[in-house]
């Protein structure tokens, strides 16, 4: 499996959390897991494990001043990028998560069929599955992991908003200082758009002056394509939101946040 340098180059991986801090999606998915009373959760493409660790953070439920007990939730984080998992394993709370190197199939092998209440794909992981076959395959594995009535939740960028037209060096160039004091400049440049696939280079220049380039391709599926693929995999769409505050999909929103129930 070919993985983007962003997930394999230790220098870029070490900057992932700083670059992706302050995300509203984490609160959304944690609240969803609580509302669904999900006891066993699988995070497919868990990356550096921010969400998975948050899902087992028992201190969220502890009464003020009391000692948090261990979480009664089982969380499995699975990702094919070893360098991302290295960060996940060492984060606070990471010891309470089962980390697996691999694809969703590794979680199915580990947990067995029908064992999960909730399967998640966050950080636009749904868009890394470029072909219809790869997408159908991961949906089939999610369906196999879930018992009837279990849920699959993920987000994908709405192609109607054409977000990639704003991924230009001029609009994305940013100079930032990490918590460890490292100064960097980063920008994004789209190099190809065809057949629902958008290819772009992510540039990162650190103090050594080296331009580290990570090339990615993402698949943009329409709402109707996603709905049809979920139906074919045995899911009913329970909710679709356009933003993390649960607003409906509309001209002001750019996400398709889907929560589907296994039939
Ligand atoms: C943008 S990151 C998202 C990470 C994390 N979910 C988050 O929200 O920060 C995409 C992740 O998908 C993983 N990935 C790539 N191909 C995958 C596949 N076939 N199955 C599962 N995960 C995959 C990458 O290794 C990377 O960690």
Tab-separated table of N, CA and C in Angstrom, residues 34 61 107 165 185 204 211 252:
chain	number	residue	atom	x	y	z
A	34	UNK	N	-21.128	8.906	22.722
A	34	UNK	CA	-21.841	8.939	24.007
A	34	UNK	C	-23.344	8.767	23.785
A	61	UNK	N	-16.214	11.826	32.294
A	61	UNK	CA	-17.449	11.468	33.000
A	61	UNK	C	-17.319	11.582	34.517
A	107	UNK	N	-8.891	-4.824	12.119
A	107	UNK	CA	-9.823	-4.686	13.246
A	107	UNK	C	-10.831	-5.828	13.240
A	165	UNK	N	-10.672	24.329	-5.176
A	165	UNK	CA	-10.331	25.532	-5.945
A	165	UNK	C	-9.668	26.589	-5.040
A	185	UNK	N	6.892	27.010	7.279
A	185	UNK	CA	5.986	27.603	6.300
A	185	UNK	C	5.398	26.460	5.483
A	204	UNK	N	6.035	21.649	3.053
A	204	UNK	CA	6.401	22.069	4.406
A	204	UNK	C	7.875	22.452	4.393
A	211	UNK	N	12.344	21.781	1.383
A	211	UNK	CA	10.920	21.765	1.031
A	211	UNK	C	10.466	20.303	0.999
A	252	UNK	N	-23.850	27.059	2.563
A	252	UNK	CA	-22.799	27.561	3.454
A	252	UNK	C	-21.933	26.448	4.044
